[in-house]
PDB file of C-alpha atoms and ligand atoms in Angstrom:
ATOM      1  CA  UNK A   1     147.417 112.424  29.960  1.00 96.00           C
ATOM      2  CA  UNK A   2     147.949 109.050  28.290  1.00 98.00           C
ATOM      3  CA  UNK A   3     150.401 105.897  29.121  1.00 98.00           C
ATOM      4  CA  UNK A   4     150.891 103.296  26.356  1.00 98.00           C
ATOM      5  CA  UNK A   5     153.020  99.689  26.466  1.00 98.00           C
ATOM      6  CA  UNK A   6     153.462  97.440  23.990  1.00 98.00           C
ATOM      7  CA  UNK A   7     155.608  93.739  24.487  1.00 97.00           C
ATOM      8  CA  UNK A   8     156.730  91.587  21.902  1.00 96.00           C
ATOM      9  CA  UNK A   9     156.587  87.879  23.749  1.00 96.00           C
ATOM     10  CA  UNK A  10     158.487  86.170  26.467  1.00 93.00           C
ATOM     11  CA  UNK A  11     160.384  84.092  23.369  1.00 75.00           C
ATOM     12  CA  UNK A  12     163.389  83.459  22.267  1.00 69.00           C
ATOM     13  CA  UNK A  13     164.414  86.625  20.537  1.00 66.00           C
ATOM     14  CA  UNK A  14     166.889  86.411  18.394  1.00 65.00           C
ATOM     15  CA  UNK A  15     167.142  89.004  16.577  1.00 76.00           C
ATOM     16  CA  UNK A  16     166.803  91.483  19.530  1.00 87.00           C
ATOM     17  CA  UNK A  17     167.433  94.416  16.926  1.00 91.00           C
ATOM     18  CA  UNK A  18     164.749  93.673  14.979  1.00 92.00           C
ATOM     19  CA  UNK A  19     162.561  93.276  17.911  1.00 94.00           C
ATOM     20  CA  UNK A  20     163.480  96.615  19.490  1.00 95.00           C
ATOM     21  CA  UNK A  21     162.458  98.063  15.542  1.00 96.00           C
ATOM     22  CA  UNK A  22     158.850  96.460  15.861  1.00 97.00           C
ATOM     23  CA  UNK A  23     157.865  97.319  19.398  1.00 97.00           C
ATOM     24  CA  UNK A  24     159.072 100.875  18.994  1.00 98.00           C
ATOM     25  CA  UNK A  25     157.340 100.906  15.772  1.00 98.00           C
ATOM     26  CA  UNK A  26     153.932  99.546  17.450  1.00 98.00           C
ATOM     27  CA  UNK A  27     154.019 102.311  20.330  1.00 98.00           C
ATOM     28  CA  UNK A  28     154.650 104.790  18.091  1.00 98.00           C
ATOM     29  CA  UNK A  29     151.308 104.251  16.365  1.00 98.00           C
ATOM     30  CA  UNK A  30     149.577 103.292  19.502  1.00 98.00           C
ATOM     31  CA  UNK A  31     150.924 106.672  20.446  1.00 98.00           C
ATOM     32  CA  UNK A  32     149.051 108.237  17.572  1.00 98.00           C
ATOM     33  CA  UNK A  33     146.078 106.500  17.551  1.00 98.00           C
ATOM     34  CA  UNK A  34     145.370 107.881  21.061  1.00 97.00           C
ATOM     35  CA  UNK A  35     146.629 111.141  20.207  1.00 97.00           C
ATOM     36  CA  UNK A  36     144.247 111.431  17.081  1.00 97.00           C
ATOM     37  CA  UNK A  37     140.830 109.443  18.535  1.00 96.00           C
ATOM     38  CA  UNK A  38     141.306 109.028  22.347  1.00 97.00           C
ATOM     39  CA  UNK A  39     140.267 105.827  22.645  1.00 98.00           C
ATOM     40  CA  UNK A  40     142.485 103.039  24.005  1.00 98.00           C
ATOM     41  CA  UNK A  41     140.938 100.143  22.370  1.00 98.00           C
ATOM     42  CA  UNK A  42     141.850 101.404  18.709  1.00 98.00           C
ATOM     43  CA  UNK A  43     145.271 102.397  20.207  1.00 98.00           C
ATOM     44  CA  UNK A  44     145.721  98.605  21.080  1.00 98.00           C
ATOM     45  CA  UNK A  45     144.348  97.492  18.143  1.00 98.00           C
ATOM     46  CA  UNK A  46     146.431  99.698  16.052  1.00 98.00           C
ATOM     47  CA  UNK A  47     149.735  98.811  17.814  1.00 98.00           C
ATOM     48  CA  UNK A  48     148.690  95.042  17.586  1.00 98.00           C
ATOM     49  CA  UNK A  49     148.303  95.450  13.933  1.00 98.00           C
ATOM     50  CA  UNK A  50     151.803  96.685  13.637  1.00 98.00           C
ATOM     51  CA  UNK A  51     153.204  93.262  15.010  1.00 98.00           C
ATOM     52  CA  UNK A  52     150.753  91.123  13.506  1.00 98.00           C
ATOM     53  CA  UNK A  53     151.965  92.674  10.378  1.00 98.00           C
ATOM     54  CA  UNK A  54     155.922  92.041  11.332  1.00 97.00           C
ATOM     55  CA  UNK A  55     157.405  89.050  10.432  1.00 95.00           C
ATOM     56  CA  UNK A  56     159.693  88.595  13.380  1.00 93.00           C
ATOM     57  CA  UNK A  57     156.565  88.708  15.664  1.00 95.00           C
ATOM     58  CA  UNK A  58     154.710  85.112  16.219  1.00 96.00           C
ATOM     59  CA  UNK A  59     151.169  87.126  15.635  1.00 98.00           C
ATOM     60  CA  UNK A  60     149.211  86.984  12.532  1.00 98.00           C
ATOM     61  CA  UNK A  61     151.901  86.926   9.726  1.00 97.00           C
ATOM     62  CA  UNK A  62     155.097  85.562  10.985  1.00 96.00           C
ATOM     63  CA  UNK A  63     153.041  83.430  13.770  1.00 97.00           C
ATOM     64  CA  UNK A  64     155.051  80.233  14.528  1.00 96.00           C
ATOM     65  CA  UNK A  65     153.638  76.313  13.049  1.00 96.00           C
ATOM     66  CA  UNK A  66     151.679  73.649  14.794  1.00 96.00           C
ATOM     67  CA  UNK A  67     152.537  70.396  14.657  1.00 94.00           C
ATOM     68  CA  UNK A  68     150.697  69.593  11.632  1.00 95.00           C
ATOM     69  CA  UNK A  69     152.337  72.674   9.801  1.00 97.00           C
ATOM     70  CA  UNK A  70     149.100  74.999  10.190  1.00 98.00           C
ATOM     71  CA  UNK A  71     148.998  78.165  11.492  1.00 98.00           C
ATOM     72  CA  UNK A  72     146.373  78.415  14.210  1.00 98.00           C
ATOM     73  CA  UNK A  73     146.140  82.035  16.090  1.00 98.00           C
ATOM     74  CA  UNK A  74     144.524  83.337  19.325  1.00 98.00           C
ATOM     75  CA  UNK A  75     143.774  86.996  20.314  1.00 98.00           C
ATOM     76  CA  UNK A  76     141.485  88.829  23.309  1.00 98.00           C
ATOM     77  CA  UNK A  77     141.237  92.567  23.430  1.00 98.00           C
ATOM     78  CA  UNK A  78     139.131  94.095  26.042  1.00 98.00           C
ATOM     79  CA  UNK A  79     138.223  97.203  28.188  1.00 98.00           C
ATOM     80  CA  UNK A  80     137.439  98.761  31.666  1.00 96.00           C
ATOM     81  CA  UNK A  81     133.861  98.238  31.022  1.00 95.00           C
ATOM     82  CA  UNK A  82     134.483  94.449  31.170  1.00 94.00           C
ATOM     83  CA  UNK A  83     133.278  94.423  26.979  1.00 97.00           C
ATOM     84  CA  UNK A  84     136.055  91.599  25.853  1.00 98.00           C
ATOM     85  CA  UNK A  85     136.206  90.051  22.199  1.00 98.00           C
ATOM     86  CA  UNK A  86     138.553  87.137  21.562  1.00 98.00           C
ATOM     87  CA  UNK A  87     139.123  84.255  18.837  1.00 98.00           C
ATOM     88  CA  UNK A  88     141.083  81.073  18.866  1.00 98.00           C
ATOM     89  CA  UNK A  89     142.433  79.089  16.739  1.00 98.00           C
ATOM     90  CA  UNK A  90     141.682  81.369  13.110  1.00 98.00           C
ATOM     91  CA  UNK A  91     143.264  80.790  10.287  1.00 97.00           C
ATOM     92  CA  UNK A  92     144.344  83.468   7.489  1.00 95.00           C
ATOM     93  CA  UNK A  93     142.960  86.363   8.520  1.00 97.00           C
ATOM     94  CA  UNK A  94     145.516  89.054   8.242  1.00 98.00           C
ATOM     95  CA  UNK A  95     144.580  90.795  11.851  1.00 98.00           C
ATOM     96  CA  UNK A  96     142.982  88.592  14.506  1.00 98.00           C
ATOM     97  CA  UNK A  97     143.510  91.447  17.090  1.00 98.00           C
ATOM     98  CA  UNK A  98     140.731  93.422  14.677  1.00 98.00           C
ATOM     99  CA  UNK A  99     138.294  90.062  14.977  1.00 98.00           C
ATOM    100  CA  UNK A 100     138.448  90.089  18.515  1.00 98.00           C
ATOM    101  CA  UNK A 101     137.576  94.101  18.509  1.00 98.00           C
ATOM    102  CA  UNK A 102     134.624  93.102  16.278  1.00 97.00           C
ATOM    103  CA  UNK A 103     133.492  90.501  18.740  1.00 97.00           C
ATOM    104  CA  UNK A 104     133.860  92.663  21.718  1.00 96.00           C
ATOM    105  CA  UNK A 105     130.625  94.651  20.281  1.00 90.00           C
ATOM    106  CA  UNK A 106     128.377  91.421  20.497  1.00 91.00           C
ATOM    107  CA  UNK A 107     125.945  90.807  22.833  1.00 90.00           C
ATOM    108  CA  UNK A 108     125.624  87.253  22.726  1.00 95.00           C
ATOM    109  CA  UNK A 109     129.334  85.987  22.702  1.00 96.00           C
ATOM    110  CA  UNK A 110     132.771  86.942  23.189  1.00 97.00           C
ATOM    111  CA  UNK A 111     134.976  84.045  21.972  1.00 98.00           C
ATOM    112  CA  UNK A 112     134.609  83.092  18.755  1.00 98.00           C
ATOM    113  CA  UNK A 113     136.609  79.956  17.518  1.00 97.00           C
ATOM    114  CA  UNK A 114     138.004  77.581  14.500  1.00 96.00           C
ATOM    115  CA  UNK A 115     136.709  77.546  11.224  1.00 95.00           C
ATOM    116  CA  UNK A 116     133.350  79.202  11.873  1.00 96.00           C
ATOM    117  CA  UNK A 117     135.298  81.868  13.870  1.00 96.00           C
ATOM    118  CA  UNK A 118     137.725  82.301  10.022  1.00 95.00           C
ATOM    119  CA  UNK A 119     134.463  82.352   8.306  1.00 95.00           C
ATOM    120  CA  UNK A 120     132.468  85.260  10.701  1.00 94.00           C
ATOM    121  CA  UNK A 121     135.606  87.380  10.013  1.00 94.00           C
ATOM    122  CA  UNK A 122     135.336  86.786   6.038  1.00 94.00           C
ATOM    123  CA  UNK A 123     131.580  87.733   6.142  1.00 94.00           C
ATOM    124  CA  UNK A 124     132.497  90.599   8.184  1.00 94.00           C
ATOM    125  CA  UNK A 125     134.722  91.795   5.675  1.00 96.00           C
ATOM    126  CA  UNK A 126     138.181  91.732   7.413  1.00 97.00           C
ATOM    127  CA  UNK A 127     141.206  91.346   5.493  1.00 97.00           C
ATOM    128  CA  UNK A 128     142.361  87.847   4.778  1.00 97.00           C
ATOM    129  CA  UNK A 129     146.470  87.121   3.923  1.00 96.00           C
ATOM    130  CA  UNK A 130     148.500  84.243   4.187  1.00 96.00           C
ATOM    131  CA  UNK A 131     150.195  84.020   7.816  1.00 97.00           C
ATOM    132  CA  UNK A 132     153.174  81.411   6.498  1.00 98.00           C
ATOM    133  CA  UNK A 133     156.864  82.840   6.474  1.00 97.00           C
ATOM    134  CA  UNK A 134     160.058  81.193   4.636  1.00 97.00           C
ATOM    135  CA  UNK A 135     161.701  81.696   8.740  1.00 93.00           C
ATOM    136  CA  UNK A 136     158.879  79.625  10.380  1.00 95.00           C
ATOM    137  CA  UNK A 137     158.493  77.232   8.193  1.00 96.00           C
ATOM    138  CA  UNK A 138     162.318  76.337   8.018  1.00 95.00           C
ATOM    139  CA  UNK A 139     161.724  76.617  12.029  1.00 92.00           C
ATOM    140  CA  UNK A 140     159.036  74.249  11.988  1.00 94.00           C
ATOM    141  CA  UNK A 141     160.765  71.664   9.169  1.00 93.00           C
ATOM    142  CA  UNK A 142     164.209  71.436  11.894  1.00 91.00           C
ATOM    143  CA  UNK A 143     162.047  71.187  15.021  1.00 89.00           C
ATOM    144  CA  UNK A 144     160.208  68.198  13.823  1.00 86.00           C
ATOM    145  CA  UNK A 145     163.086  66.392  12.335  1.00 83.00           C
ATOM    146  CA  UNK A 146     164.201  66.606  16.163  1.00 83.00           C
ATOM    147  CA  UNK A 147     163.134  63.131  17.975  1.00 75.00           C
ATOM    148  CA  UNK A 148     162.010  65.108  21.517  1.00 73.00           C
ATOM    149  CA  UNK A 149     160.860  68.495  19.841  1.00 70.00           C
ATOM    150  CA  UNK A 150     160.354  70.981  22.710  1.00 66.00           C
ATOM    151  CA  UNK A 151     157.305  73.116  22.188  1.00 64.00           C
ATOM    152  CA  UNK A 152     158.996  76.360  22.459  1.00 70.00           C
ATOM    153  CA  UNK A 153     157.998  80.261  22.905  1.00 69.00           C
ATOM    154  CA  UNK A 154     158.170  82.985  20.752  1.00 76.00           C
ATOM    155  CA  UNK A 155     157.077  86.629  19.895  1.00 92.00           C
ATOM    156  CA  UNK A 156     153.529  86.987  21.360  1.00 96.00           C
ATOM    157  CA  UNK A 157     152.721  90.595  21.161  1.00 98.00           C
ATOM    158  CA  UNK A 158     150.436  92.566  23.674  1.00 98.00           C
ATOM    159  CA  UNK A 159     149.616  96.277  24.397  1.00 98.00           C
ATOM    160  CA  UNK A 160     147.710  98.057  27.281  1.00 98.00           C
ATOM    161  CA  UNK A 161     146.599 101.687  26.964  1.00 98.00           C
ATOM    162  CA  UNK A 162     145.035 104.730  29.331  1.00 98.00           C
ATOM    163  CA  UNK A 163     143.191 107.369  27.740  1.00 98.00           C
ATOM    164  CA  UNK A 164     142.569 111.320  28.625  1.00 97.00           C
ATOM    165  CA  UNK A 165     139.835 110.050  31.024  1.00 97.00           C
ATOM    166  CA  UNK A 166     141.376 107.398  32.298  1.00 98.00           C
ATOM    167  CA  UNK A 167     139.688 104.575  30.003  1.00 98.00           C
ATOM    168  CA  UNK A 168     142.006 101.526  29.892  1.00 98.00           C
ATOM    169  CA  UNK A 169     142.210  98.357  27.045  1.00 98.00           C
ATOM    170  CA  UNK A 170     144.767  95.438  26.636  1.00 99.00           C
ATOM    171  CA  UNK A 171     144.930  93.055  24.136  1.00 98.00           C
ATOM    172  CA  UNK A 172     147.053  89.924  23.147  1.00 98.00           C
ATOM    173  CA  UNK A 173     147.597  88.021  19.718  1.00 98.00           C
ATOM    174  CA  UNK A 174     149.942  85.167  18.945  1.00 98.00           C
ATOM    175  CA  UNK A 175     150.250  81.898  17.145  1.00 97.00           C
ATOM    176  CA  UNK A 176     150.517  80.027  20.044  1.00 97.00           C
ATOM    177  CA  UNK A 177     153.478  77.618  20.904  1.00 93.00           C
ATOM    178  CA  UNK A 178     155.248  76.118  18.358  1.00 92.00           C
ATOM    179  CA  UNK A 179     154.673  72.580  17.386  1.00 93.00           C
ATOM    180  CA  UNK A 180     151.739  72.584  19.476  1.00 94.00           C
ATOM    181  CA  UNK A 181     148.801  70.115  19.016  1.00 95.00           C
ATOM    182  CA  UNK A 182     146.529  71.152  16.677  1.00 94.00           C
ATOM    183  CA  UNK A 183     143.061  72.418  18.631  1.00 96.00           C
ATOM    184  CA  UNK A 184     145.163  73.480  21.367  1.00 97.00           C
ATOM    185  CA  UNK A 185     144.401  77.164  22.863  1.00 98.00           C
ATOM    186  CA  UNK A 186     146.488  78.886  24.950  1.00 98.00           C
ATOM    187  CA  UNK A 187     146.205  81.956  27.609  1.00 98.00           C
ATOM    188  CA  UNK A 188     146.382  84.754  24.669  1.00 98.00           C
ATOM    189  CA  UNK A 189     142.546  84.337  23.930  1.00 98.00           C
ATOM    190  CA  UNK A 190     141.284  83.995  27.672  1.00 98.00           C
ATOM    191  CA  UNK A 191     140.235  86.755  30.568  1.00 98.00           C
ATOM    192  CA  UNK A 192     141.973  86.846  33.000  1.00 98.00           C
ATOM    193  CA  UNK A 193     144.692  84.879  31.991  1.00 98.00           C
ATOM    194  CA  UNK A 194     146.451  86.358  28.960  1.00 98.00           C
ATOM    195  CA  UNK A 195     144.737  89.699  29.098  1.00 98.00           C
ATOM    196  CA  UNK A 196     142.534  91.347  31.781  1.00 98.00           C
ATOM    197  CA  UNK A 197     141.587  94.989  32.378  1.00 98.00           C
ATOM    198  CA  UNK A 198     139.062  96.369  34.994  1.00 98.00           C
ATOM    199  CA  UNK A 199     138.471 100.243  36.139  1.00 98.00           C
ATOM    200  CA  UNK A 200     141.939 100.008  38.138  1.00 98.00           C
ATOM    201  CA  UNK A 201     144.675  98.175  35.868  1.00 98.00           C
ATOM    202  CA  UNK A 202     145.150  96.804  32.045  1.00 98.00           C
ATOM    203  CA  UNK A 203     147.491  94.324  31.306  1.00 98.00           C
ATOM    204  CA  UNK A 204     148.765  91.209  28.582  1.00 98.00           C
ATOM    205  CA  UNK A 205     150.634  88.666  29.517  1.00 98.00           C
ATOM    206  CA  UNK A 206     152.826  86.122  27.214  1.00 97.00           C
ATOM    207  CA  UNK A 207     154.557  82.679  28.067  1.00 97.00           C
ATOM    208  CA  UNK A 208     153.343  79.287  28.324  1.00 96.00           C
ATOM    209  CA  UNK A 209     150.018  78.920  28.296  1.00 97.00           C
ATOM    210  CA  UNK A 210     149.417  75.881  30.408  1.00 97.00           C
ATOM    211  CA  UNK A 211     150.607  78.007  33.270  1.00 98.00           C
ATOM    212  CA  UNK A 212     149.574  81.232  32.776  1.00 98.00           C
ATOM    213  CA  UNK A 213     145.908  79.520  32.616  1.00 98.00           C
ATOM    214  CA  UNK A 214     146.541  77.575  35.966  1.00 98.00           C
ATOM    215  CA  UNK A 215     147.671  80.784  37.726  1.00 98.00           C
ATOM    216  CA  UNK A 216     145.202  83.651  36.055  1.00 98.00           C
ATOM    217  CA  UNK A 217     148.203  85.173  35.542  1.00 98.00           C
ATOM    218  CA  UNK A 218     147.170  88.738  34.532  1.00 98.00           C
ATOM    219  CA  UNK A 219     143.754  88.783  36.924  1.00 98.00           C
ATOM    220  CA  UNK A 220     146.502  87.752  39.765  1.00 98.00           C
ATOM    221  CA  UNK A 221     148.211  90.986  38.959  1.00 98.00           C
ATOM    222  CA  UNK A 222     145.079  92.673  40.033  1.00 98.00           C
ATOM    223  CA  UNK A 223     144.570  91.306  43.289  1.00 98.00           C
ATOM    224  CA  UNK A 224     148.185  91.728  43.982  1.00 98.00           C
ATOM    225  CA  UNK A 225     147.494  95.501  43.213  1.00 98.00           C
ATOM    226  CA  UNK A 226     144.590  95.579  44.964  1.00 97.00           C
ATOM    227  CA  UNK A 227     146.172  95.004  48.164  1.00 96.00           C
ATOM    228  CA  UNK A 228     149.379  96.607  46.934  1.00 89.00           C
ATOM    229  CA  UNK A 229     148.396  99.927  45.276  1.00 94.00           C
ATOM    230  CA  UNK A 230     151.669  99.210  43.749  1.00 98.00           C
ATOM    231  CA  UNK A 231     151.818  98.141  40.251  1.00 98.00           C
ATOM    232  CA  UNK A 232     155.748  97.125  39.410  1.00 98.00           C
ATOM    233  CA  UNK A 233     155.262  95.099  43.192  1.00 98.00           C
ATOM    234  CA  UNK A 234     151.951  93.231  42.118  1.00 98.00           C
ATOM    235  CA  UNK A 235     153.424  92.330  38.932  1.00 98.00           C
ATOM    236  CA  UNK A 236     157.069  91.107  40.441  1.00 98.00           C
ATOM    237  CA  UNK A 237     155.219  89.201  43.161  1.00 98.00           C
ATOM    238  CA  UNK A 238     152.813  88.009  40.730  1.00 98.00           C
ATOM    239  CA  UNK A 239     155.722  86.378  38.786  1.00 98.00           C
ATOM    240  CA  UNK A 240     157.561  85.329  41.998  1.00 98.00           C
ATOM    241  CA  UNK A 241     154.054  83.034  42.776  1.00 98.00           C
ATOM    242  CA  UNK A 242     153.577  82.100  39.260  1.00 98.00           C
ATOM    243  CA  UNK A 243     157.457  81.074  39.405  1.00 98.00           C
ATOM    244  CA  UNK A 244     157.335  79.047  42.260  1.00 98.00           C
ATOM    245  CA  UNK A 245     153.912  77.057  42.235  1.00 98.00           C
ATOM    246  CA  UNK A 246     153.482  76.576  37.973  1.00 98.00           C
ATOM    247  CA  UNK A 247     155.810  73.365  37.589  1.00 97.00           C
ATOM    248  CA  UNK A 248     159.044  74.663  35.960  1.00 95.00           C
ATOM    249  CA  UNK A 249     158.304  73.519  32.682  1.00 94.00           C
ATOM    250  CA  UNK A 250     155.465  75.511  32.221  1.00 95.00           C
ATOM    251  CA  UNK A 251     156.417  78.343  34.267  1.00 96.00           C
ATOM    252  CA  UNK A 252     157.860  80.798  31.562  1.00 95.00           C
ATOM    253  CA  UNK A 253     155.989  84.117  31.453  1.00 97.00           C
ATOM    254  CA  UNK A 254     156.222  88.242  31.127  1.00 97.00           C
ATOM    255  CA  UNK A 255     153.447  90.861  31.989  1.00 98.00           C
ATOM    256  CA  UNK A 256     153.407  94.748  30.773  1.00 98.00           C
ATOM    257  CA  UNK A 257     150.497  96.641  32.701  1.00 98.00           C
ATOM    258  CA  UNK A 258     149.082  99.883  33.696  1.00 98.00           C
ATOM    259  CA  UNK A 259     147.505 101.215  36.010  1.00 98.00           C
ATOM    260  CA  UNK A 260     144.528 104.102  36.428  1.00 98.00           C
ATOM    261  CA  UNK A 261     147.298 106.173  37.759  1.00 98.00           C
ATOM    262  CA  UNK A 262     149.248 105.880  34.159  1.00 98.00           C
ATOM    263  CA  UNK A 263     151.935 103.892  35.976  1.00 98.00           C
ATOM    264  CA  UNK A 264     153.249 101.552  32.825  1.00 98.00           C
ATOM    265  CA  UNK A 265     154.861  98.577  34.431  1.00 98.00           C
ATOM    266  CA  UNK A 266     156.418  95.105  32.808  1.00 98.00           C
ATOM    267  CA  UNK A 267     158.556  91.901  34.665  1.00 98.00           C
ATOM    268  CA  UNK A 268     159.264  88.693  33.369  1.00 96.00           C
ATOM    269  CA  UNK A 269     161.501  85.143  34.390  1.00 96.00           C
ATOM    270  CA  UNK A 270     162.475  84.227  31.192  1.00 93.00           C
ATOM    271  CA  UNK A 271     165.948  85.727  29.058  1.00 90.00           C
ATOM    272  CA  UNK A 272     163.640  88.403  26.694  1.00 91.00           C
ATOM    273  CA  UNK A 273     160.236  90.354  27.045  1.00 95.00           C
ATOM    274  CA  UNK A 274     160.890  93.740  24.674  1.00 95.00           C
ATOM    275  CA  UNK A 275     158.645  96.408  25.349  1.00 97.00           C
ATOM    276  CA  UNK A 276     158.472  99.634  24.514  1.00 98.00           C
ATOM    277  CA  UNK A 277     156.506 102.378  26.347  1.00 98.00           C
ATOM    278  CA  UNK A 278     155.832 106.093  26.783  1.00 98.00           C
ATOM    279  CA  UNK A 279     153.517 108.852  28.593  1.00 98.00           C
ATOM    280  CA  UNK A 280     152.246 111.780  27.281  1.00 97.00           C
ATOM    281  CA  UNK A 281     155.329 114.349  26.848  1.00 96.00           C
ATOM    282  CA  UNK A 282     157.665 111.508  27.140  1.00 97.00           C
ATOM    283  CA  UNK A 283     160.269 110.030  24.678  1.00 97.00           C
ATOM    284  CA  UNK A 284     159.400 106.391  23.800  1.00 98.00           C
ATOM    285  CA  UNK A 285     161.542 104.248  26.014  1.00 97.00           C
ATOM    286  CA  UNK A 286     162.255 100.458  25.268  1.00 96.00           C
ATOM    287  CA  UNK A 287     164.399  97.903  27.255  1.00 94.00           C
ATOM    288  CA  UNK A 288     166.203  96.683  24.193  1.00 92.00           C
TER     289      UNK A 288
HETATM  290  N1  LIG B 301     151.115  82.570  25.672  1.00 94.41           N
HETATM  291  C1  LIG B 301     151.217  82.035  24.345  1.00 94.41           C
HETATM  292  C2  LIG B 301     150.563  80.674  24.314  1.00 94.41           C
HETATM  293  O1  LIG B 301     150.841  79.863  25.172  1.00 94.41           O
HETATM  294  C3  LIG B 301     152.618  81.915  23.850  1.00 94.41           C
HETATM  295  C4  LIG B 301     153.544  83.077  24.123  1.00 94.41           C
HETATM  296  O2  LIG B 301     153.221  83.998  24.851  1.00 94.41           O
HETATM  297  O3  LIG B 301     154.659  83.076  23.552  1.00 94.41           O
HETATM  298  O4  LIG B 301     149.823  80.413  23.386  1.00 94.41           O
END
């Protein structure tokens, strides 16, 4: 038995077709990956790959501008054996999802960040490409004409995945919020917060930052499924807490999880979380 979900960000989704393309896409190789090796953490890597490699996605190429016009991404992967990897703030390193996975095999760290973080990856060998897109940077040259620009959400991309023997991993990549200052870090990178898996549950959650970080968001799920033993309730009420004490301005979020029962679960507040999702001997499903 397996269970795979992959989201593509609580944004602003435009182009909802092209979304629905992507996260199908990314399951279906997540899908394979597990299929082929077994293990959940290259399944999430893989299917994180796919996105960061999609333009419409705010994830490695395609991830949205800061402020300053620089592309600054986050990413965490992790599994039930507590091992985590994650990076903040890189710069032009094709997959930051595959830095984190790197990182998650040290013993003596597990966040890397900033320039030294860009460098470790380039010694390491990983692929380097340049994250900047004609769409975002057109994005970024209107927002900042604007006298008020809002920072705003879009396209984070996550995945969670159960094995055969009911190993679980979750990861998260993005570019962050657009127009955001430059050093900022959001949830994406951090335990707990953007992703968090134990023996019992994976899960990735996208948003705002600021909030997510205030309310653990994705270790919350937990202990709501702790006491719950039901995953779609622990996320909803999850959401419902998050909803009602993260001021409203910061308050936007999504979550996809899974549990060790290969439940696959996902809620959100905001307009658009796509997802797509299957179990062993099911079609791939998608709410797009
Ligand atoms: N959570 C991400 C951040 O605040 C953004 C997102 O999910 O869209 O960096």
């Amino acid at each position: 038995m397996y269970s795979i979900i992959v989201h593509g960000g609580a944004g602003e989704h435009k182009n909802t077709k092209e979304a629905k393309k992507g996260v199908i896409r990314a399951v279906k190789k997540g899908e394979n990956t597990l299929k082929e090796c077994k293990n959940p953490i290259k399944s999430v890597e893989e299917s994180i790959k796919v996105l960061e490699e999609d333009i419409n996605f705010n994830a490695g190429r395609g991830s949205v501008l800061t402020k300053k016009g620089e592309i600054k991404m986050d990413a965490s992967i992790a599994n039930s054996k507590k091992e985590i990897g994650a990076v903040a703030n890189i710069t032009d390193i094709k997959h930051p999802i595959s830095l984190a996975k790197k990182i998650m095999k040290n013993k003596d760290h597990l966040l890397l960040g900033g320039k030294q973080a860009t460098k470790h990856a380039i010694e390491l060998g990983l692929e380097t490409s340049n994250p900047y897109t004609k769409k975002r940077i057109k994005e970024w040259q209107e927002k900042k004409e604007q006298k008020n620009p809002p920072y705003s959400l879009s396209d984070t991309v996550g995945a969670v995945a159960i094995n055969n023997k009911g190993k679980i991993a979750a990861g998260t990549s993005t570019g962050g919020k657009s127009l955001k200052q430059d050093g900022r870090i959001g949830d994406s990178p951090l335990f707990g917060a953007g992703t968090y898996v134990n023996k019992d549950i994976g899960a990735s959650a996208t948003g705002t930052g600021e909030g997510i970080i205030k309310s653990l968001l994705t270790s919350k799920v937990y202990e709501k499924y702790n006491k719950e033993k039901n995953l779609r309730k622990a996320i909803k009420k999850s959401i419902e807490e998050h909803t009602k004490h993260i001021s409203k301005k910061i308050n936007s979020c999504g979550v996809i999880a899974i549990d060790k029962k290969y439940n696959i679960s996902f809620n959100k507040n905001t307009t658009h979380l796509p997802v797509a999702y299957t179990k062993e001997g099911e079609e791939i499903s998608s709410n797009l």
